[in-house]
Each structure stands twice: as structure tokens, then as C-alpha cells.
CSV table of C-alpha atoms and ligand atoms in Angstrom, one decimal:
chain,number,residue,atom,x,y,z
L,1,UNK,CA,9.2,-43.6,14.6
L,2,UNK,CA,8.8,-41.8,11.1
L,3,UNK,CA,11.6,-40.3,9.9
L,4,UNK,CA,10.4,-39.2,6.6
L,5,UNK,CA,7.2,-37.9,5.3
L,6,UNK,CA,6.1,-37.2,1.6
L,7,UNK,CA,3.6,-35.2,1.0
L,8,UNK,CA,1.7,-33.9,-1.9
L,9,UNK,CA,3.4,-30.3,-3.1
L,10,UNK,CA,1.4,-28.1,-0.6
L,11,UNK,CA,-0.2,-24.7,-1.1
L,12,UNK,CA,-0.2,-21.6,0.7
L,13,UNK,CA,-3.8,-20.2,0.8
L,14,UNK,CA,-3.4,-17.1,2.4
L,15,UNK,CA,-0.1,-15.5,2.1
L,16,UNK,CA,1.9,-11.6,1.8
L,17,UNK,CA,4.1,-11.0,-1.0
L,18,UNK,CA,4.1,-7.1,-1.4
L,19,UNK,CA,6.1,-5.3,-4.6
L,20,UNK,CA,9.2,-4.3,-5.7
L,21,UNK,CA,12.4,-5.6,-4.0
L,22,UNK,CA,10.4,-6.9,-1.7
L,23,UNK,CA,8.6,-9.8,-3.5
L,24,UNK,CA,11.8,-10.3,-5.7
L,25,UNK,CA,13.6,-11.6,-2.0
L,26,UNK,CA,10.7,-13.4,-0.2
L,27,UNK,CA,9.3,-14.6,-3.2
L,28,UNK,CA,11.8,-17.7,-3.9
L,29,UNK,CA,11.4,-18.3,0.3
L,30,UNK,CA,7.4,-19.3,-0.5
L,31,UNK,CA,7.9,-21.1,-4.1
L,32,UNK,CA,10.9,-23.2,-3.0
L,33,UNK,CA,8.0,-25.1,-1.0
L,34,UNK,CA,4.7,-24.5,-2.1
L,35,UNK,CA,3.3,-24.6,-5.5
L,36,UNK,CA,0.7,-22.1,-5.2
L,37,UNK,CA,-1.0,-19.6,-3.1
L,38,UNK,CA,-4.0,-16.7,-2.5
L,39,UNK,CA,-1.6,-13.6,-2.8
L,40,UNK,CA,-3.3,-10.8,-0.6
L,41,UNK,CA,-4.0,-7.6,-2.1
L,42,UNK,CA,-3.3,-5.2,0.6
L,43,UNK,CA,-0.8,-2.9,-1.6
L,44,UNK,CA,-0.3,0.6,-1.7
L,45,UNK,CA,-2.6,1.4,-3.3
L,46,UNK,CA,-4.5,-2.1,-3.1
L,47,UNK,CA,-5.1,-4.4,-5.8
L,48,UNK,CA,-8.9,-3.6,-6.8
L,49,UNK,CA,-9.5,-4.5,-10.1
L,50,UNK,CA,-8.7,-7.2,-12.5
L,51,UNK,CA,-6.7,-5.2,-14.7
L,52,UNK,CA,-4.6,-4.1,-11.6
L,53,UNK,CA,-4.2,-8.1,-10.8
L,54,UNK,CA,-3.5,-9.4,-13.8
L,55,UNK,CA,-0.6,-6.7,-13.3
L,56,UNK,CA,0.3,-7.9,-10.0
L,57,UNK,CA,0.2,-11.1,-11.6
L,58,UNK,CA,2.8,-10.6,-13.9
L,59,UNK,CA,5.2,-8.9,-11.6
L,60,UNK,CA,5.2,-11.7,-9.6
L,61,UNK,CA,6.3,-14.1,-12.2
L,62,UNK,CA,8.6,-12.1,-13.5
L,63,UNK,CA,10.3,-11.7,-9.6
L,64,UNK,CA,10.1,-15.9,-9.9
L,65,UNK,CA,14.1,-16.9,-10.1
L,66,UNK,CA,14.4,-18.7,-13.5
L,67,UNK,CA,13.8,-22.8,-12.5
L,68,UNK,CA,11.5,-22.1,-9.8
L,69,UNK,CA,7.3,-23.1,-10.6
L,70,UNK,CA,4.9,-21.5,-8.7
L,71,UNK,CA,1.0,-19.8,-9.4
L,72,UNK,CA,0.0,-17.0,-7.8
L,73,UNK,CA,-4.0,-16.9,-7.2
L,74,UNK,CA,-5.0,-13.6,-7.0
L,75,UNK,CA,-7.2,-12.1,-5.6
L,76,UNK,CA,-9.1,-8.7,-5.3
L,77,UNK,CA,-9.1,-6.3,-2.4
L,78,UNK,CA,-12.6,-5.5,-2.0
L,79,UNK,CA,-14.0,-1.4,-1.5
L,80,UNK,CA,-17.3,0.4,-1.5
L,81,UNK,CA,-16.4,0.7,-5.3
L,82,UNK,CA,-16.0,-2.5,-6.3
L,83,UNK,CA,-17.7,-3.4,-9.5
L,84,UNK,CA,-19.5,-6.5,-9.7
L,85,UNK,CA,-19.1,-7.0,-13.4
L,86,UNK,CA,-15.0,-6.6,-12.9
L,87,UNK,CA,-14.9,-9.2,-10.4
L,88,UNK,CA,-16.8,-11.9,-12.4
L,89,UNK,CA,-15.4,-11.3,-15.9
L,90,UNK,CA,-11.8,-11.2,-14.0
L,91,UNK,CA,-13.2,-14.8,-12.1
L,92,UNK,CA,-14.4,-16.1,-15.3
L,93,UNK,CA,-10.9,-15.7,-16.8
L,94,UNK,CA,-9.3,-17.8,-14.2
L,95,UNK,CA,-7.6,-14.9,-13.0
L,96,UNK,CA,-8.7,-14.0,-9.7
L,97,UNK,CA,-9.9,-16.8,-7.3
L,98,UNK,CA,-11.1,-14.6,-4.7
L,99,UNK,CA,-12.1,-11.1,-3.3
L,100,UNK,CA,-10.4,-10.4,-0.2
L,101,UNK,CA,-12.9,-8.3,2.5
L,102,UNK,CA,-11.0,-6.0,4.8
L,103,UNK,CA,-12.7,-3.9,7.7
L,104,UNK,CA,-11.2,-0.1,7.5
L,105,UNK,CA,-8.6,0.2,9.6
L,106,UNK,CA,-8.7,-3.7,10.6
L,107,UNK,CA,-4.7,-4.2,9.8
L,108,UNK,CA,-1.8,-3.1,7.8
L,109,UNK,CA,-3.1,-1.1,4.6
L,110,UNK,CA,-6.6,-1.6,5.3
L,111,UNK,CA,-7.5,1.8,5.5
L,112,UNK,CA,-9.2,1.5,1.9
L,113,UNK,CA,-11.8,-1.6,3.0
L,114,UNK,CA,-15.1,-1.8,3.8
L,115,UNK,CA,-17.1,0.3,6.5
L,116,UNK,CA,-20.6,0.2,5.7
L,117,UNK,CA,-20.8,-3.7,4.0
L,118,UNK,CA,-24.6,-3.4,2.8
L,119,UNK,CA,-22.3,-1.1,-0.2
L,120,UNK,CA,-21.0,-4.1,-1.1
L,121,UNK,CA,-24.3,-6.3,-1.2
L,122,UNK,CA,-24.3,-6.6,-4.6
L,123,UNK,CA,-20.7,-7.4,-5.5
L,124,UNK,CA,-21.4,-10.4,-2.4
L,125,UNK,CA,-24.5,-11.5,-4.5
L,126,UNK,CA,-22.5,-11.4,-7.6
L,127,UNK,CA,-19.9,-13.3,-5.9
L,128,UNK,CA,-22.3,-15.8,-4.4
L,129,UNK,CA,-23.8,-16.5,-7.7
L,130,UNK,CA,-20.3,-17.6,-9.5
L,131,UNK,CA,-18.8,-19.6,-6.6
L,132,UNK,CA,-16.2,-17.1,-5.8
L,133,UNK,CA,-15.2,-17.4,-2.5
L,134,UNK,CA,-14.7,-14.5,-0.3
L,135,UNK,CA,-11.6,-14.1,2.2
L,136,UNK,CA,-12.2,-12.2,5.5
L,137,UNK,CA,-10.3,-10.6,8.0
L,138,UNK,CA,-12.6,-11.2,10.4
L,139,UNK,CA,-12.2,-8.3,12.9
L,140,UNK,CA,-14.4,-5.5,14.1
L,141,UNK,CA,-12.3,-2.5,14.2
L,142,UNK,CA,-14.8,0.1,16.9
L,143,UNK,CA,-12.5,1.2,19.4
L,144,UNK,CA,-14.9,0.0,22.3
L,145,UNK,CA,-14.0,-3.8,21.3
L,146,UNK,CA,-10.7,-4.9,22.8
L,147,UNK,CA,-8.1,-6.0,20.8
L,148,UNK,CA,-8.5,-9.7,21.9
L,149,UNK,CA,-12.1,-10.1,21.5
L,150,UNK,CA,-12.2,-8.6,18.0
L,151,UNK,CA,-12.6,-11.7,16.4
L,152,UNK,CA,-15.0,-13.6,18.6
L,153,UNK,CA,-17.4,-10.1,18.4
L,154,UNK,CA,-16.9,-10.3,14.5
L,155,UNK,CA,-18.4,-13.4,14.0
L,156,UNK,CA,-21.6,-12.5,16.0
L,157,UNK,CA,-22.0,-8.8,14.5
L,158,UNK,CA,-20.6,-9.2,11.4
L,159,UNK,CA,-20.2,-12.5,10.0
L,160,UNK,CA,-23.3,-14.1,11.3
L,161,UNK,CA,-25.3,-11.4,9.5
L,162,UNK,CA,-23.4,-10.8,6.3
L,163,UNK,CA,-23.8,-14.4,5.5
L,164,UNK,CA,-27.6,-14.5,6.2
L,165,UNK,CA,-27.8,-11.6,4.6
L,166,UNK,CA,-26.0,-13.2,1.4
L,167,UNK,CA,-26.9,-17.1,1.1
L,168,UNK,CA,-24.3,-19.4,-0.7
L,169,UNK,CA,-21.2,-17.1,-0.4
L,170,UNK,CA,-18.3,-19.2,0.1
L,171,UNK,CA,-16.2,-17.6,2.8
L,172,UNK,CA,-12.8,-18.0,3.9
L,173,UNK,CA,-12.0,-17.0,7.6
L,174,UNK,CA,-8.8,-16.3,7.6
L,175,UNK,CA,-6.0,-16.6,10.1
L,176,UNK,CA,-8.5,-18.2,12.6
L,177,UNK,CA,-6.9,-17.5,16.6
L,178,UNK,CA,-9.9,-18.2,18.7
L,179,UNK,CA,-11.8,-21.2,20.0
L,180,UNK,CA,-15.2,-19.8,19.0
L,181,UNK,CA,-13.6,-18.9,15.2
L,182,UNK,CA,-13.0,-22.8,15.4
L,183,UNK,CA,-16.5,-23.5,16.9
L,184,UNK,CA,-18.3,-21.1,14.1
L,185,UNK,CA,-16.6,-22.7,11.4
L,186,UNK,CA,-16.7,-26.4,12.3
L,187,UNK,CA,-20.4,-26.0,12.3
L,188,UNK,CA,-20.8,-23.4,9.3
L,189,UNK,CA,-21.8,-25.8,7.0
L,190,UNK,CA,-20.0,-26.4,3.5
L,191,UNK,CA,-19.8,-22.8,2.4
L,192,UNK,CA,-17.4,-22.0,5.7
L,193,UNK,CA,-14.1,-22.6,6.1
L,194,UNK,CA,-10.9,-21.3,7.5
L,195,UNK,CA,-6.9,-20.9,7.0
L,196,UNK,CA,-4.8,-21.4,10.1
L,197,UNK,CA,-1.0,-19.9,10.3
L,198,UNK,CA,1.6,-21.7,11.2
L,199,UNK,CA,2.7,-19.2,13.6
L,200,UNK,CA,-0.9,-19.1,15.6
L,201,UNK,CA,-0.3,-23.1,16.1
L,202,UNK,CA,2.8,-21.8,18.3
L,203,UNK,CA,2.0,-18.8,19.6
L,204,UNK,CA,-0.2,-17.3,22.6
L,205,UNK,CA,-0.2,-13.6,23.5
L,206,UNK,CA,2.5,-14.5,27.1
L,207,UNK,CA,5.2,-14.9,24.0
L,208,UNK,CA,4.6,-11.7,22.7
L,209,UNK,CA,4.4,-10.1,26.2
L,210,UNK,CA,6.5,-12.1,28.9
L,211,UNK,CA,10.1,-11.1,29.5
L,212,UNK,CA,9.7,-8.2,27.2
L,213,UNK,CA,8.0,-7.2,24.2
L,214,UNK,CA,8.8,-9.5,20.8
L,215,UNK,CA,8.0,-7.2,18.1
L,216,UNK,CA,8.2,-10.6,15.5
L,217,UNK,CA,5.5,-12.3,17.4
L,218,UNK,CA,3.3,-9.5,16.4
L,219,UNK,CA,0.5,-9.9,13.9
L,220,UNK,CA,-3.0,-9.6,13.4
L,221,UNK,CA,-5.4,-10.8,14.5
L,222,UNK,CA,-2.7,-10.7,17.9
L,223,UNK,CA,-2.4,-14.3,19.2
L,224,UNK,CA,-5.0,-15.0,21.9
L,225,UNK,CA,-4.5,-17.2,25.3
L,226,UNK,CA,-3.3,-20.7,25.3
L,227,UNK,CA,-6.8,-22.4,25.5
L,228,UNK,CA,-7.1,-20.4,21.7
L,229,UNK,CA,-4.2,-22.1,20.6
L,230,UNK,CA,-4.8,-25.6,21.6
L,231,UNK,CA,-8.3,-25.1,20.0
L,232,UNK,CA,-6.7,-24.2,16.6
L,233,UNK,CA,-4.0,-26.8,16.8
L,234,UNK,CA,-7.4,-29.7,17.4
L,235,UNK,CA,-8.7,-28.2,14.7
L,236,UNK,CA,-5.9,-28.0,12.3
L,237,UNK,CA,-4.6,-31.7,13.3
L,238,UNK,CA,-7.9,-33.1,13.3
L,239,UNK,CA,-8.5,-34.1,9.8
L,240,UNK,CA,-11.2,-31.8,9.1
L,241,UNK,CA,-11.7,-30.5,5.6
L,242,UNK,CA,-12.7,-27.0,6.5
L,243,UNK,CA,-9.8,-25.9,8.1
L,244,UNK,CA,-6.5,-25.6,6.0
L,245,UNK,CA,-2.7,-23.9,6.2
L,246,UNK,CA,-2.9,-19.9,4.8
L,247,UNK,CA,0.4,-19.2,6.2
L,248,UNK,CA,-0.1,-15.2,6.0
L,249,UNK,CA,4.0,-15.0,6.4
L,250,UNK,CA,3.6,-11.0,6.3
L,251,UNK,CA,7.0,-10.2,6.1
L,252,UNK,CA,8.0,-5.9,7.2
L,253,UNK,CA,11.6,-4.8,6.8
L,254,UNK,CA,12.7,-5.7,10.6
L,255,UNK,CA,13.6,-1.6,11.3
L,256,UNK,CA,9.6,-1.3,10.7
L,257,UNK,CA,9.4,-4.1,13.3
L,258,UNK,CA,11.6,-2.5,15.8
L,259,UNK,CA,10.2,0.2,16.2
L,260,UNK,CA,8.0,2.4,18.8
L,261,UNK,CA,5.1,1.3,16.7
L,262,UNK,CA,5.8,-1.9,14.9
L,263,UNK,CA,4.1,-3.1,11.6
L,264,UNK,CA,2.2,-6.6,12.4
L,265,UNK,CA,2.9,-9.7,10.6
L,266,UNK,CA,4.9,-12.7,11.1
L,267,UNK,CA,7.5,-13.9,8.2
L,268,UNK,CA,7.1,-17.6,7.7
L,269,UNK,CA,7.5,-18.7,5.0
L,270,UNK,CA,10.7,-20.0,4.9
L,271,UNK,CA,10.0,-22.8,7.7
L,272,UNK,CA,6.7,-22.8,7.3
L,273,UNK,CA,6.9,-26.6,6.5
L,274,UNK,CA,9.2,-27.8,9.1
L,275,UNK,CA,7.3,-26.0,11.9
L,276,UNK,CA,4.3,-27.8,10.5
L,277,UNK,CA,5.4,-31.3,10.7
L,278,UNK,CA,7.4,-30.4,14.0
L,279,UNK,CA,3.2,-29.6,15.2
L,280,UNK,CA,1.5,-32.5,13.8
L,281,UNK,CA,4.2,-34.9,14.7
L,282,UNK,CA,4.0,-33.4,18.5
L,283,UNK,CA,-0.2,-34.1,17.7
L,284,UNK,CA,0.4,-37.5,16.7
L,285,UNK,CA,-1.0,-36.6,13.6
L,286,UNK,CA,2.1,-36.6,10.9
L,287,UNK,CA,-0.7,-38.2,8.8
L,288,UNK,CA,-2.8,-35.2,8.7
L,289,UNK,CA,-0.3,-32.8,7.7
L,290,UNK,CA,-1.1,-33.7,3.7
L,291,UNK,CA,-4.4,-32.7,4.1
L,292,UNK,CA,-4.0,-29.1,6.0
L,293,UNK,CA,-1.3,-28.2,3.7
L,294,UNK,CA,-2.2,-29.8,0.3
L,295,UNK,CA,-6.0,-31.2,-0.3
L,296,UNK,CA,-8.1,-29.5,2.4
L,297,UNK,CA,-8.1,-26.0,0.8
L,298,UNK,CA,-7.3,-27.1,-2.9
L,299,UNK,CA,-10.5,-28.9,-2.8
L,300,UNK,CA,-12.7,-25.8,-1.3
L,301,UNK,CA,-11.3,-23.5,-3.8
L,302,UNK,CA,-11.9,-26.2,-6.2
L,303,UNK,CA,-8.6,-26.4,-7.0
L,304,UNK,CA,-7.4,-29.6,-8.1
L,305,UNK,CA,-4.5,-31.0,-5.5
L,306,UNK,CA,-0.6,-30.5,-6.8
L,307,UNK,CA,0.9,-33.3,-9.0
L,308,UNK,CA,3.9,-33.1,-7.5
L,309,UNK,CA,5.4,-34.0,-4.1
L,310,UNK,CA,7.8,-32.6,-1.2
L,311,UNK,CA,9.8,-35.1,1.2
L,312,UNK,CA,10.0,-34.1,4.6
L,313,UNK,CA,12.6,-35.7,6.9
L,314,UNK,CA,13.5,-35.8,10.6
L,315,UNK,CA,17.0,-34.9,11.3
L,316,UNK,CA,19.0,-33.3,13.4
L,317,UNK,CA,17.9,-29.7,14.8
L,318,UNK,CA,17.7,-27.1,11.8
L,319,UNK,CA,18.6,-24.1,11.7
L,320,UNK,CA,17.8,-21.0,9.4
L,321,UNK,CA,19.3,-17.4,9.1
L,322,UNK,CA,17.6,-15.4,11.8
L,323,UNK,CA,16.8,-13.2,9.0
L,324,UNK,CA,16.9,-12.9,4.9
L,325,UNK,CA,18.6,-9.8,3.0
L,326,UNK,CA,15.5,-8.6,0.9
L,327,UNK,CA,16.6,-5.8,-1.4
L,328,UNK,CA,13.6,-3.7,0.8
L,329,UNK,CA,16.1,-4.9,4.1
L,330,UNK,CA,16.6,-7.8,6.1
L,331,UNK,CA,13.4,-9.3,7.3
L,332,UNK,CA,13.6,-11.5,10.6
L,333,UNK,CA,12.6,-15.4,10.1
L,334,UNK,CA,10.2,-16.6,12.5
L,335,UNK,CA,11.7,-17.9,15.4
L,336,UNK,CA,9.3,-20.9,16.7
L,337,UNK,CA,11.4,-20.9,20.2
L,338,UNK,CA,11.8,-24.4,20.1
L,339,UNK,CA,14.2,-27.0,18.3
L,340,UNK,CA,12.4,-28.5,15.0
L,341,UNK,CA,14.0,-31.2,13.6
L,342,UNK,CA,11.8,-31.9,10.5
L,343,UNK,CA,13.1,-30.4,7.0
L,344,UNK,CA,12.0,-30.4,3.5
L,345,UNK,CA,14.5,-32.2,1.4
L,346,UNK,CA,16.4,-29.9,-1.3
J,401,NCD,C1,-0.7,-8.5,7.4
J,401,NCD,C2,0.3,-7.6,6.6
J,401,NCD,O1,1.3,-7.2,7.1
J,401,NCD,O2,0.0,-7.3,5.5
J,401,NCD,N1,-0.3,-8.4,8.8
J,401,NCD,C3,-0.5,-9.3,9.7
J,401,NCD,O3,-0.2,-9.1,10.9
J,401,NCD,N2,-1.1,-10.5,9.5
J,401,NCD,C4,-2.1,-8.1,7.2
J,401,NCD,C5,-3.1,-9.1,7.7
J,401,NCD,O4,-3.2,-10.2,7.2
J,401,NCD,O5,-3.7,-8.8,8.7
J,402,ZN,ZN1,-2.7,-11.5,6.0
């Protein structure tokens, strides 16, 4: 039985670190693991142009405690005003590594995305034309569609048709929770590909709902049934090079959790790692777990894969603090509901 794993250093290709006190106390959480990771730009206000990420940027590293390496990728919160020419000269700098696309009104801070996306035709163009990969939140957001079906009714009246509509744009579905998100992907061809949380590998909507209501098993896109998750766990276990970890550890000061109308988003990123190989060991796949955390999405952003290494080992159960002190307020750990016995060595 193995009771130790190394793995190259693994990245986080989809992840929340917000501003201000905020970043400075989940920051360290997310660097003392991964090496890098696609920093969403859903700020208030967003993160729309490449002066405003080479800003964000620098903010971030100077939150990172002195000792600790890490690269933020940034990327660009797309709008009906983005300018084309912004996004490529701040791509050609290295600075941004992709445009994030979210539907008005889709999720938390959303409210300045897209509504109408043939305004955006030309940025896509732009964007297919330099390799720059575009991230989606892939949900419609009309009021008719219910909440559980927004993704799978996304990728047939919005996806489908954006990418004709745009050939060679290199898209990113992110935080993947249903079967046919894993079916469209798997046979998208090489310009698709997806993240997969950690917490949508555990989760189906009974753990948010059964026994009463668990505010930190909220996010969005809301875990789906059962037969959703096992379909994303296949697909993340499975060796296949176009699905890959984006954690989106979304952490909200718990009193905006708790709360008669909670904030979505799950807070991961501190055992991130530990849930993962507690997964692929359960999927007989412990060998996989390099590639969904480290190669598979380094190689689509044509990255190339971390020098360095992390050593997981099998001990006894772990345990975390329920929650970390964040100068913004304690933020509540995600709870996987099970024991995990895997670590990553200090
Ligand atoms: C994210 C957040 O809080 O910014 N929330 C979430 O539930 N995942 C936004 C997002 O990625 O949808
Ligand atoms: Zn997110």
C-alpha cells in the first residue's frame, strides 16, 4: 500500500484570492502548496484591463509572506468594453494568461459580465488569433432555467455557438459539475478543456440540503446529483489531459456565509491536496493525481510543468482548524465530512 506520493509542485488553475486583508490571510494557505495559479478577476470593481492586473499583480506579491514562491497568472475579467488591443499587448507581455468570461448576474460580482456576447466578437477573435485561452463560467443566468440545469443548457445555447461562431478559441470550462460538461469536453477536441474543484469531487446537492442547510457547501455552479459527481471524479481520475484541478477555493468571511442569503464559494485551499490524494487513492488512481494537479493544465496553458516537487504521505487522520483568522474574518475550511489521511509534508 503507498504510503507516500511525490508529485511535481502542482498548480492551481482556477482559484479566488480577493484584496486587502483578505488575500494577505488566504494567500500563504494557496502558495504553501501550489506554485502557481489563474487568479480570478471578479473584484470590486473587476480586474478589466492590463494596467489594472499588472496592479493586482503586484498586490499579490507583496501580500506573499517573505520565503514563500508563488506566480500569480492573471487574468482579465471580460465586459462589453473590453479592448482587444489591451488584452493582446497585456498577453504579449506575459502578463495576463487569460480573459475570464462571466454571464451577468451568473455568480458572485458578476454583475459587470457579458449579456449580449456577439459585443465581445472581436475581443474572442483577437483572443483566438494569439492563443489566449478564455475561462468560462459556464452558466445561463434567464430566470426560466433552473438552477441545476444551468450548466448543461449553457453548453447547448451558449457554448456550442460561441465556439462556432469563434474557431480556434482555446476555452477553459471551468468548475465542470455535470456529466454532459464532462461529455462536451471529452469530445471538444484540443481547443476544450476543463478545471474540476476539489470540493465538486465530494460533494452532491443531498450534502448541502439533507439534515439542514450547509451554507459552506454552497457554491456555484451548486453541486449537482450523485451520478454528476461520479462522472467528474471518472473524468478527473482518468488520465485525461483535458480535464485538470482549478480548485476555485472562493473563500467569504463565514458571517457572509451564515447568513439569510449566503455568499457562494467553497474555501479549499488549505486541504486542497490532501482531499485530492484521499480521491484518487479511493479511485485507485494515486498515479494520476500528478497529472490533474501538475502537467494536465500546465501543458494546455502552455505552461511549462513546475521544477519542483511536494511529498504527500499517508498518516494518521488530519486535522485542520475548522476555520482561518483572515484580517477580513475567520473564513470556515472545507469540511470533506470524511477522515483524510494523506498530507503534504512541511
Ligand atoms: C466564486 C466567488 O465567490 O468569487 N463563488 C463560487 O461559488 N464559486 C465565484 C465563482 O467562481 O462562481
Ligand atoms: Zn470561481
Amino acid at each position: 500500500m503507498t504510503q507516500s506520493l511525490t508529485i511535481r509542485r502542482p498548480d492551481d488553475f482556477h482559484l479566488h484570492l480577493r484584496d486587502g486583508a483578505m488575500l494577505a490571510g488566504v494567500l500563504p494557505e494557496t502558495a504553501r502548496h501550489f506554485a502557481r495559479a489563474i487568479v480570478m478577476p471578479n473584484l470590486v470593481p473587476p480586474v478589466v484591463t492590463g494596467d489594472q492586473a499588472e496592479a493586482y499583480r503586484d498586490r499579490i506579491l507583496a501580500a506573499l509572506p517573505p520565503g514563500m514562491a508563488f506566480e500569480p497568472l492573471m487574468t482579465l475579467y471580460l465586459t462589453e468594453a473590453t479592448d482587444p488591443d489591451d488584452v493582446a499587448a497585456a498577453a504579449a507581455a506575459g502578463l495576463v494568461r487569460a480573459v475570464k468570461l462571466y454571464p451577468a448576474g451568473a455568480t458572485t460580482n458578476s454583475h459587470a459580465g457579458v449579456r449580449d456576447l456577439t459585443r465581445v466578437q472581436a475581443v474572442l477573435e483577437r483572443m483566438a488569433e494569439i492563443g489566449l485561452p478564455l475561462c468560462v463560467h459556464g452558466e445561463v443566468t434567464t430566470p426560466e432555467v433552473d438552477i441545476f440545469d444551468r450548466e448543461a443548457v449553457f453548453l447547448d445555447t451558449v457554448l456550442d455557438p460561441m465556439r462556432r461562431r469563434v474557431p480556434g478559441l482555446r476555452v477553459v470550462m471551468e468548475h465542470l459539475t455535470t456529466a454532459e460538461g464532462v461529455a462536451y469536453v471529452r469530445d471538444g477536441g484540443p481547443d476544450l478543456a476543463a478545471t474540476i474543484t476539489t470540493h465538486h469531487l465530494i460533494l452532491n446537492r443531498n450534502h448541502i440540503l439533507v439534515g439542514g442547510i450547509r451554507p459552506h457547501y454552497y457554491c456555484l455552479p451548486v453541486a449537482k446529483r450523485e451520478h454528476h459527481r461520479l462522472a467528474l471524479r471518472a473524468a478527473a481520475t482518468g488520465d485525461e489531459p483535458r480535464f485538470f484541478l482549478g480548485t476555485d477555493s472562493a473563500p467569504h468571511p463565514d458571517h457572509l456565509k451564515e447568513t439569510a442569503c449566503g455568499c457562494a464559494g467553497c474555501f479549499t485551499a488549505t486541504n486542497t491536496m490532501a482531499i485530492l490524494a484521499h480521491v484518487f487513492e479511493e479511485e485507485s488512481a494515486l498515479d494520476r493525481l500528478e497529472g490533474f494537479t501538475s502537467l494536465n493544465g500546465a501543458a494546455f496553458y502552455r505552461l511549462p510543468p513546475n521544477p519542483g516537487t511536494i511529498r504527500l504521505v499517508k498518516a494518521g487522520p488530519v486535522r485542520w482548524p475548522a476555520r482561518i483568522e483572515t484580517g477580513a474574518g475567520p473564513v470556515t475550511v472545507f469540511d470533506p465530512g470524511c477522515a483524510v489521511h494523506w498530507h503534504v509534508e512541511a
